[in-house]
Amino acid sequence: MTLLDHFSPAAARELPGPDWLAARRAAAAARLADLQWPTPAEEIWRYSRVDHLDVARFRPVPAEQMGEPGDEPAPGGGPVAAEAGERSGLVVVRNGRVVHHALDPELEARGVRVCGIATCDAAEIASALGACSDASPDAFTVLHDAFLAGGAFVKVPRGVVVERPVVVLHWSEGDGLASFPHTLVVAEDGAQVTVFDRYGSTDTGAGSVGHLVDAVVELVIGDNAHVRYLSVQEHGPRTWQVALQRAHLGRDATLRSSVVALGGAYARLRSESLLGGSGAESDLTAVYFGDGDQMLDFRTLQDHAAPNTRSDLLFKGAVEDTAQSVYSGLIRIRPEGQKSVAFQTNRNLVLTEGAEAKSVPNLEIEADDVKCSHASTVGPVDDDQLYYLATRGVPPEEAERLVVLGFFDDVFDRLPVPSLVAPLRRSVIEKIEHRDPIARARA
């Protein structure tokens, strides 16, 4: 069986949507036959499980199995979405198609748009869709474009401030199927907005093929615009995810982006920020926790293409049982990026024998008046910290839980939706407490 048996140009043509979206899909589908699929021999895929991912086992979600407007999403987004608190807008996406969207009428009257990519005014979206992802293509973004059925579109006009978050719930289901979530955020000059993406999928059960999620997030941030973005990934244990999150920042723009990754069999995120305007600032943070035989895989790029730009990255992860994590990041300072400041830090806890974390920070500097640094650590919980707590009567398992939560606290404190800190901390606690008994005995 080959990729084109299921992901053929004919299959792409069967998807619903407006003519302009169908034309974009057709152009991408025509490229599929010539694609070179990645292998771990490529640096950007080193240490990954891409050689275990047979895309040909999956098929795109048939049109009749996609959500229809008015359908109820499978689990309603879960408790994390409910605990996000008051919101300005909501988009619910099921298997790649928007089934519900709503927006505060006052914001709508001011020109804010929160809707589905396939149902928005083509004039509003045609120039924005792909503005980020087309600049950093790979085989999975081409496949995504060929089978993009919809997704969420958030647009904030010039000078408008959206006080409360816009919540986007992406739900994927179906054994042996592939879905293609997409979130496109456009913040025009001087605009401000917070967007919370929540990704989830069903547990397809032992012996199943699982589900493939091929996701793209685009953040187009205009001059002096300010975007806060949070992504929470809690896929089922047999879901494979390959995702791209890419931001383009204008002059004096800021991005505060946080990722929480807890689910999936293999979950990969490529997070990239292009600082294209003087004075742009990008802060990227992540919390990830792998257990069982999960692999959580992160590749980052802080790309300084203008002077006086600043970026700061802090990714923290933990692995236990036989789980694995990979972090590979690059700070790139282009010749025009004089007086840029960039920091990159990755910290990892390995909680049990058999778990593994790899960390590969990199610098590529082509300017001579910059300040850059990178740092990484991989190791177990500090014995001195455990001893300190033990001498004060704290049981060993409780002591480790406290140390792990403390390890993540500085990232949790920077989440752009503060109301989600408590439920996400609970999710981490559940990971710690559900450790494989054999791995716990080895620890």
Short mmCIF file of C-alpha atoms in Angstrom, two decimals:
data_model
loop_
_atom_site.label_atom_id
_atom_site.label_comp_id
_atom_site.label_asym_id
_atom_site.label_seq_id
_atom_site.Cartn_x
_atom_site.Cartn_y
_atom_site.Cartn_z
CA MET A 1 0.00 0.00 0.00
CA THR A 2 1.30 3.47 -0.88
CA LEU A 3 0.47 6.91 0.39
CA LEU A 4 -1.52 7.77 -2.73
CA ASP A 5 -3.85 4.79 -2.27
CA HIS A 6 -5.67 6.85 0.36
CA PHE A 7 -4.26 10.37 0.01
CA SER A 8 -4.85 10.85 -3.69
CA PRO A 9 -5.80 13.99 -5.62
CA ALA A 10 -9.20 12.39 -6.18
CA ALA A 11 -9.68 11.99 -2.41
CA ALA A 12 -8.74 15.65 -1.90
CA ARG A 13 -11.36 16.69 -4.47
CA GLU A 14 -14.08 14.90 -2.50
CA LEU A 15 -13.68 17.17 0.51
CA PRO A 16 -16.27 19.90 1.01
CA GLY A 17 -15.49 23.60 0.96
CA PRO A 18 -15.45 26.72 -1.21
CA ASP A 19 -13.76 26.86 -4.60
CA TRP A 20 -10.74 28.85 -3.38
CA LEU A 21 -9.99 26.23 -0.69
CA ALA A 22 -10.50 23.38 -3.17
CA ALA A 23 -7.97 25.03 -5.50
CA ARG A 24 -5.42 25.28 -2.68
CA ARG A 25 -5.98 21.60 -1.85
CA ALA A 26 -5.62 20.55 -5.48
CA ALA A 27 -2.30 22.37 -5.84
CA ALA A 28 -0.92 20.63 -2.75
CA ALA A 29 -2.33 17.22 -3.72
CA ALA A 30 -0.56 17.45 -7.08
CA ARG A 31 2.77 17.60 -5.19
CA LEU A 32 2.21 14.47 -3.07
CA ALA A 33 3.52 12.00 -5.65
CA ASP A 34 6.90 13.76 -5.71
CA LEU A 35 7.37 14.15 -1.96
CA GLN A 36 10.40 12.72 -0.20
CA TRP A 37 9.19 11.51 3.18
CA PRO A 38 11.51 12.21 6.09
CA THR A 39 13.76 9.72 7.83
CA PRO A 40 15.74 9.87 11.10
CA ALA A 41 18.87 10.33 8.99
CA GLU A 42 17.85 13.97 8.48
CA GLU A 43 19.03 16.29 11.23
CA ILE A 44 15.60 17.83 11.79
CA TRP A 45 14.17 14.30 12.32
CA ARG A 46 17.08 12.84 14.27
CA TYR A 47 16.00 10.78 17.32
CA SER A 48 12.36 10.82 16.12
CA ARG A 49 10.02 7.89 15.50
CA VAL A 50 9.18 8.97 11.97
CA ASP A 51 10.50 5.62 10.68
CA HIS A 52 7.73 3.93 12.73
CA LEU A 53 5.02 6.12 11.19
CA ASP A 54 3.47 4.55 8.11
CA VAL A 55 1.19 7.30 6.82
CA ALA A 56 -0.23 4.89 4.25
CA ARG A 57 -1.98 3.00 7.09
CA PHE A 58 -4.26 5.99 7.54
CA ARG A 59 -6.87 7.59 5.32
CA PRO A 60 -8.41 11.05 5.42
CA VAL A 61 -11.63 11.43 7.37
CA PRO A 62 -14.48 10.92 4.88
CA ALA A 63 -16.76 13.92 4.41
CA GLU A 64 -19.67 12.03 5.96
CA GLN A 65 -17.66 11.44 9.17
CA MET A 66 -16.67 15.06 9.61
CA GLY A 67 -18.62 17.27 11.92
CA GLU A 68 -21.53 19.26 10.59
CA PRO A 69 -22.47 22.74 11.78
CA GLY A 70 -24.58 22.33 14.90
CA ASP A 71 -23.12 18.94 15.86
CA GLU A 72 -22.07 18.42 19.44
CA PRO A 73 -18.31 17.88 19.81
CA ALA A 74 -17.37 14.49 21.20
CA PRO A 75 -16.43 15.31 24.83
CA GLY A 76 -17.12 19.05 24.69
CA GLY A 77 -13.48 19.96 25.06
CA GLY A 78 -13.04 18.42 28.48
CA PRO A 79 -12.60 20.05 31.86
CA VAL A 80 -9.56 22.06 30.78
CA ALA A 81 -11.67 24.00 28.28
CA ALA A 82 -14.40 24.59 30.85
CA GLU A 83 -11.87 25.87 33.37
CA ALA A 84 -10.48 28.42 30.92
CA GLY A 85 -13.07 30.77 32.41
CA GLU A 86 -14.84 33.62 30.65
CA ARG A 87 -14.09 33.89 26.96
CA SER A 88 -14.66 36.30 24.11
CA GLY A 89 -15.21 33.66 21.47
CA LEU A 90 -15.41 29.92 20.90
CA VAL A 91 -14.70 27.68 17.92
CA VAL A 92 -15.39 23.94 18.07
CA VAL A 93 -13.67 21.82 15.40
CA ARG A 94 -14.45 18.13 14.91
CA ASN A 95 -12.19 16.08 12.65
CA GLY A 96 -11.02 19.26 10.96
CA ARG A 97 -14.38 20.90 10.28
CA VAL A 98 -15.92 23.68 12.36
CA VAL A 99 -19.20 22.59 13.95
CA HIS A 100 -19.78 25.66 16.10
CA HIS A 101 -18.49 29.19 16.49
CA ALA A 102 -19.56 32.14 18.60
CA LEU A 103 -18.27 35.62 19.36
CA ASP A 104 -19.15 38.46 21.72
CA PRO A 105 -21.50 40.69 19.66
CA GLU A 106 -19.69 43.86 20.75
CA LEU A 107 -16.41 42.52 19.38
CA GLU A 108 -18.11 41.40 16.19
CA ALA A 109 -19.42 44.94 15.73
CA ARG A 110 -15.83 46.19 15.99
CA GLY A 111 -14.71 43.91 13.14
CA VAL A 112 -13.34 40.93 15.07
CA ARG A 113 -13.83 37.66 13.24
CA VAL A 114 -14.02 34.22 14.89
CA CYS A 115 -15.25 31.59 12.45
CA GLY A 116 -14.36 28.60 10.28
CA ILE A 117 -11.69 28.82 7.60
CA ALA A 118 -14.00 27.18 5.07
CA THR A 119 -16.91 29.51 5.85
CA CYS A 120 -15.13 32.87 6.17
CA ASP A 121 -15.14 35.56 3.52
CA ALA A 122 -12.52 34.48 0.97
CA ALA A 123 -11.27 38.06 0.64
CA GLU A 124 -10.44 38.12 4.37
CA ILE A 125 -8.59 34.84 4.49
CA ALA A 126 -7.06 34.13 1.08
CA SER A 127 -3.99 36.30 1.64
CA ALA A 128 -3.48 35.10 5.23
CA LEU A 129 -3.87 31.32 4.93
CA GLY A 130 -0.42 29.85 4.43
CA ALA A 131 1.37 33.15 5.09
CA CYS A 132 3.41 31.40 7.82
CA SER A 133 3.27 27.70 6.97
CA ASP A 134 4.12 28.14 3.28
CA ALA A 135 7.41 29.74 4.39
CA SER A 136 8.48 26.56 6.22
CA PRO A 137 7.12 23.58 4.28
CA ASP A 138 7.81 19.90 4.77
CA ALA A 139 6.08 16.71 3.68
CA PHE A 140 3.51 16.93 6.45
CA THR A 141 2.54 20.54 5.75
CA VAL A 142 2.00 19.64 2.09
CA LEU A 143 -0.19 16.69 3.13
CA HIS A 144 -2.02 19.03 5.50
CA ASP A 145 -2.71 21.55 2.73
CA ALA A 146 -3.96 18.79 0.42
CA PHE A 147 -6.60 17.63 2.94
CA LEU A 148 -7.42 20.80 4.85
CA ALA A 149 -11.20 20.74 5.33
CA GLY A 150 -11.47 23.81 7.55
CA GLY A 151 -10.25 24.93 10.93
CA ALA A 152 -10.43 28.07 13.05
CA PHE A 153 -9.90 31.65 11.88
CA VAL A 154 -9.38 34.48 14.37
CA LYS A 155 -8.87 38.01 13.07
CA VAL A 156 -8.50 41.13 15.21
CA PRO A 157 -8.56 44.43 13.29
CA ARG A 158 -6.13 47.28 13.70
CA GLY A 159 -6.07 48.73 17.22
CA VAL A 160 -8.74 46.43 18.70
CA VAL A 161 -8.07 44.84 22.10
CA VAL A 162 -9.77 41.51 22.91
CA GLU A 163 -9.66 41.25 26.68
CA ARG A 164 -10.86 37.67 27.26
CA PRO A 165 -9.44 34.58 25.49
CA VAL A 166 -10.73 33.10 22.29
CA VAL A 167 -11.03 29.33 22.86
CA VAL A 168 -10.59 26.80 20.05
CA LEU A 169 -11.42 23.15 20.72
CA HIS A 170 -10.01 20.61 18.23
CA TRP A 171 -11.37 17.09 18.59
CA SER A 172 -10.21 14.13 16.47
CA GLU A 173 -11.69 10.62 16.36
CA GLY A 174 -11.77 7.48 14.24
CA ASP A 175 -9.40 4.52 14.11
CA GLY A 176 -7.15 4.50 11.07
CA LEU A 177 -8.17 8.03 10.09
CA ALA A 178 -6.18 11.24 9.66
CA SER A 179 -7.43 14.71 10.54
CA PHE A 180 -5.90 18.08 9.73
CA PRO A 181 -6.62 20.78 12.35
CA HIS A 182 -5.70 24.35 11.50
CA THR A 183 -5.72 27.54 13.55
CA LEU A 184 -5.03 30.84 11.80
CA VAL A 185 -4.69 33.97 13.94
CA VAL A 186 -4.29 37.39 12.33
CA ALA A 187 -3.64 40.33 14.67
CA GLU A 188 -3.43 43.53 12.66
CA ASP A 189 -1.29 46.51 13.67
CA GLY A 190 -1.83 47.50 17.30
CA ALA A 191 -4.27 44.65 18.02
CA GLN A 192 -4.20 42.46 21.12
CA VAL A 193 -5.66 38.97 21.62
CA THR A 194 -5.25 35.75 23.63
CA VAL A 195 -5.99 32.43 21.90
CA PHE A 196 -6.27 29.07 23.66
CA ASP A 197 -6.08 25.94 21.46
CA ARG A 198 -7.06 22.65 23.08
CA TYR A 199 -6.33 19.40 21.20
CA GLY A 200 -7.84 16.06 22.17
CA SER A 201 -8.65 12.69 20.61
CA THR A 202 -10.25 9.40 21.53
CA ASP A 203 -8.50 6.35 22.88
CA THR A 204 -8.83 3.94 19.95
CA GLY A 205 -7.88 0.94 22.10
CA ALA A 206 -5.22 -1.75 22.07
CA GLY A 207 -4.59 -3.37 18.69
CA SER A 208 -5.97 -0.43 16.73
CA VAL A 209 -4.11 1.59 14.11
CA GLY A 210 -4.77 4.80 16.01
CA HIS A 211 -5.38 8.28 14.64
CA LEU A 212 -3.04 10.68 12.82
CA VAL A 213 -3.28 14.39 13.59
CA ASP A 214 -1.42 16.61 11.10
CA ALA A 215 -1.89 20.11 12.54
CA VAL A 216 -0.82 23.64 11.60
CA VAL A 217 -1.01 26.85 13.65
CA GLU A 218 -0.26 30.20 12.01
CA LEU A 219 0.17 33.40 14.02
CA VAL A 220 0.38 36.53 11.87
CA ILE A 221 1.26 39.43 14.18
CA GLY A 222 1.28 42.96 12.80
CA ASP A 223 3.33 45.97 13.86
CA ASN A 224 2.94 46.76 17.56
CA ALA A 225 0.42 43.91 17.92
CA HIS A 226 0.46 41.62 20.94
CA VAL A 227 -0.60 37.96 20.86
CA ARG A 228 -0.72 35.51 23.74
CA TYR A 229 -1.16 31.90 22.65
CA LEU A 230 -1.60 28.70 24.65
CA SER A 231 -1.80 25.19 23.23
CA VAL A 232 -2.78 22.20 25.39
CA GLN A 233 -2.34 18.76 23.80
CA GLU A 234 -4.08 15.84 25.54
CA HIS A 235 -4.45 13.29 22.76
CA GLY A 236 -5.44 9.68 23.35
CA PRO A 237 -2.61 7.19 23.93
CA ARG A 238 -2.66 5.79 20.36
CA THR A 239 -2.74 9.13 18.52
CA TRP A 240 0.20 10.21 16.36
CA GLN A 241 0.64 13.96 16.03
CA VAL A 242 2.90 15.94 13.70
CA ALA A 243 2.33 19.69 14.11
CA LEU A 244 3.76 23.00 12.98
CA GLN A 245 3.30 26.24 14.93
CA ARG A 246 4.83 29.22 13.16
CA ALA A 247 4.59 32.94 13.96
CA HIS A 248 5.59 35.97 11.89
CA LEU A 249 6.14 39.13 13.93
CA GLY A 250 6.17 42.71 12.68
CA ARG A 251 7.86 45.79 14.10
CA ASP A 252 7.58 46.09 17.90
CA ALA A 253 5.21 43.08 17.96
CA THR A 254 5.18 40.61 20.85
CA LEU A 255 4.32 36.93 21.12
CA ARG A 256 3.89 35.08 24.40
CA SER A 257 3.42 31.44 23.43
CA SER A 258 3.06 28.45 25.78
CA VAL A 259 2.66 24.76 25.03
CA VAL A 260 1.50 22.00 27.39
CA ALA A 261 2.00 18.50 25.93
CA LEU A 262 0.75 15.49 27.88
CA GLY A 263 -0.85 13.03 25.45
CA GLY A 264 -0.30 10.97 22.33
CA ALA A 265 1.75 7.92 21.43
CA TYR A 266 4.14 10.11 19.45
CA ALA A 267 3.56 13.86 19.50
CA ARG A 268 5.86 16.17 17.56
CA LEU A 269 5.72 19.95 17.52
CA ARG A 270 7.82 22.21 15.33
CA SER A 271 7.59 25.68 16.93
CA GLU A 272 9.05 28.58 14.95
CA SER A 273 9.09 32.35 15.34
CA LEU A 274 10.26 34.72 12.62
CA LEU A 275 11.09 38.10 14.13
CA GLY A 276 10.82 40.13 10.95
CA GLY A 277 10.40 43.63 12.34
CA SER A 278 12.74 45.76 14.43
CA GLY A 279 11.89 45.57 18.14
CA ALA A 280 9.89 42.33 17.88
CA GLU A 281 9.87 40.03 20.91
CA SER A 282 9.02 36.32 21.19
CA ASP A 283 8.73 34.30 24.40
CA LEU A 284 8.27 30.54 23.93
CA THR A 285 7.61 28.24 26.88
CA ALA A 286 6.59 24.60 27.22
CA VAL A 287 5.69 21.99 29.82
CA TYR A 288 5.72 18.35 28.73
CA PHE A 289 5.41 15.08 30.62
CA GLY A 290 5.74 11.65 29.04
CA ASP A 291 4.89 8.31 30.62
CA GLY A 292 4.28 4.75 29.45
CA ASP A 293 5.99 4.42 26.07
CA GLN A 294 5.18 7.92 24.82
CA MET A 295 7.56 10.05 22.81
CA LEU A 296 7.25 13.85 22.95
CA ASP A 297 9.34 15.57 20.27
CA PHE A 298 10.05 19.31 20.00
CA ARG A 299 11.98 21.22 17.35
CA THR A 300 12.21 25.00 17.74
CA LEU A 301 13.49 27.94 15.73
CA GLN A 302 14.04 31.49 16.99
CA ASP A 303 14.74 33.32 13.73
CA HIS A 304 16.01 36.91 14.11
CA ALA A 305 15.67 38.67 10.75
CA ALA A 306 15.65 42.30 11.97
CA PRO A 307 17.70 44.44 14.38
CA ASN A 308 16.93 45.00 18.06
CA THR A 309 14.82 41.86 18.38
CA ARG A 310 14.55 39.64 21.45
CA SER A 311 13.57 36.02 21.99
CA ASP A 312 13.49 33.85 25.11
CA LEU A 313 12.74 30.13 25.17
CA LEU A 314 12.18 27.96 28.24
CA PHE A 315 11.10 24.33 27.68
CA LYS A 316 10.81 21.98 30.66
CA GLY A 317 9.94 18.31 30.54
CA ALA A 318 9.81 15.10 32.54
CA VAL A 319 9.74 11.46 31.46
CA GLU A 320 9.07 8.27 33.37
CA ASP A 321 8.43 4.55 32.71
CA THR A 322 9.96 4.00 29.23
CA ALA A 323 8.89 7.33 27.76
CA GLN A 324 11.23 9.47 25.66
CA SER A 325 11.51 13.16 24.94
CA VAL A 326 13.50 15.02 22.32
CA TYR A 327 14.31 18.73 22.22
CA SER A 328 16.29 20.23 19.35
CA GLY A 329 16.37 24.01 19.05
CA LEU A 330 18.08 26.62 16.93
CA ILE A 331 18.67 30.32 17.52
CA ARG A 332 19.39 31.90 14.13
CA ILE A 333 20.68 35.47 13.97
CA ARG A 334 20.74 36.68 10.38
CA PRO A 335 23.18 39.37 9.18
CA GLU A 336 20.45 42.00 9.49
CA GLY A 337 19.77 40.96 13.11
CA GLN A 338 22.30 43.26 14.78
CA LYS A 339 21.76 44.04 18.49
CA SER A 340 19.48 41.02 18.88
CA VAL A 341 19.17 39.24 22.22
CA ALA A 342 18.25 35.55 22.35
CA PHE A 343 18.13 32.92 25.08
CA GLN A 344 17.30 29.22 24.85
CA THR A 345 16.93 26.90 27.85
CA ASN A 346 15.80 23.28 27.99
CA ARG A 347 15.59 21.37 31.30
CA ASN A 348 14.60 17.71 31.66
CA LEU A 349 13.88 15.35 34.55
CA VAL A 350 14.30 11.60 34.04
CA LEU A 351 12.21 10.05 36.81
CA THR A 352 12.75 6.30 36.26
CA GLU A 353 15.27 3.90 34.84
CA GLY A 354 14.29 3.17 31.24
CA ALA A 355 13.06 6.68 30.45
CA GLU A 356 15.20 8.91 28.23
CA ALA A 357 15.49 12.60 27.34
CA LYS A 358 17.65 14.12 24.62
CA SER A 359 18.47 17.82 24.39
CA VAL A 360 20.28 19.47 21.47
CA PRO A 361 20.46 23.30 21.57
CA ASN A 362 22.13 25.13 18.67
CA LEU A 363 23.26 28.61 17.64
CA GLU A 364 23.71 30.01 14.14
CA ILE A 365 24.96 33.60 14.36
CA GLU A 366 25.73 35.75 11.31
CA ALA A 367 25.87 39.13 13.08
CA ASP A 368 28.62 40.47 15.35
CA ASP A 369 26.72 42.71 17.79
CA VAL A 370 24.38 40.30 19.59
CA LYS A 371 23.84 38.62 22.93
CA CYS A 372 22.93 34.91 22.78
CA SER A 373 23.09 31.91 25.08
CA HIS A 374 21.76 28.39 25.28
CA ALA A 375 21.63 25.82 28.07
CA SER A 376 20.29 22.33 28.60
CA THR A 377 20.19 19.76 31.39
CA VAL A 378 19.07 16.15 31.62
CA GLY A 379 19.08 14.31 34.94
CA PRO A 380 17.13 12.75 37.80
CA VAL A 381 15.43 14.51 40.67
CA ASP A 382 18.02 16.14 42.92
CA ASP A 383 18.80 13.79 45.84
CA ASP A 384 19.55 16.75 48.09
CA GLN A 385 16.04 18.09 47.56
CA LEU A 386 14.51 14.70 48.34
CA TYR A 387 16.70 14.36 51.45
CA TYR A 388 15.70 17.82 52.65
CA LEU A 389 12.02 16.91 52.40
CA ALA A 390 12.56 13.46 53.96
CA THR A 391 14.21 15.03 57.02
CA ARG A 392 11.03 17.03 57.48
CA GLY A 393 8.81 13.98 57.45
CA VAL A 394 7.62 14.10 53.85
CA PRO A 395 7.08 10.56 52.42
CA PRO A 396 9.30 9.74 49.39
CA GLU A 397 6.50 9.63 46.80
CA GLU A 398 5.02 12.89 48.06
CA ALA A 399 8.49 14.46 48.09
CA GLU A 400 9.08 13.57 44.45
CA ARG A 401 5.68 14.96 43.48
CA LEU A 402 6.49 18.25 45.19
CA VAL A 403 9.89 18.49 43.52
CA VAL A 404 8.45 17.80 40.05
CA LEU A 405 5.68 20.37 40.49
CA GLY A 406 8.21 22.89 41.73
CA PHE A 407 10.37 22.17 38.68
CA PHE A 408 7.48 23.20 36.40
CA ASP A 409 6.24 26.16 38.42
CA ASP A 410 8.18 28.91 36.64
CA VAL A 411 6.66 27.81 33.32
CA PHE A 412 3.16 27.47 34.77
CA ASP A 413 3.48 31.00 36.13
CA ARG A 414 3.99 32.27 32.58
CA LEU A 415 0.92 30.63 31.03
CA PRO A 416 -1.17 33.25 29.21
CA VAL A 417 -4.44 31.87 30.65
CA PRO A 418 -3.87 31.88 34.45
CA SER A 419 -7.13 30.08 35.24
CA LEU A 420 -5.72 26.95 33.56
CA VAL A 421 -2.72 26.61 35.85
CA ALA A 422 -4.59 24.62 38.52
CA PRO A 423 -6.17 22.02 36.18
CA LEU A 424 -2.92 21.55 34.28
CA ARG A 425 -1.01 21.02 37.50
CA ARG A 426 -3.59 18.33 38.37
CA SER A 427 -2.94 16.65 35.02
CA VAL A 428 0.78 16.50 35.83
CA ILE A 429 0.02 15.06 39.28
CA GLU A 430 -2.09 12.33 37.64
CA LYS A 431 0.86 11.44 35.41
CA ILE A 432 3.14 11.09 38.43
CA GLU A 433 0.64 9.02 40.42
CA HIS A 434 -0.20 6.65 37.57
CA ARG A 435 3.37 5.50 37.04
CA ASP A 436 3.92 1.95 35.84
CA PRO A 437 4.43 -0.15 39.04
CA ILE A 438 7.48 -1.92 37.55
CA ALA A 439 9.10 1.40 36.66
CA ARG A 440 8.24 2.74 40.11
CA ALA A 441 9.99 -0.23 41.72
CA ARG A 442 13.13 0.47 39.66
CA ALA A 443 13.22 4.16 40.61
#
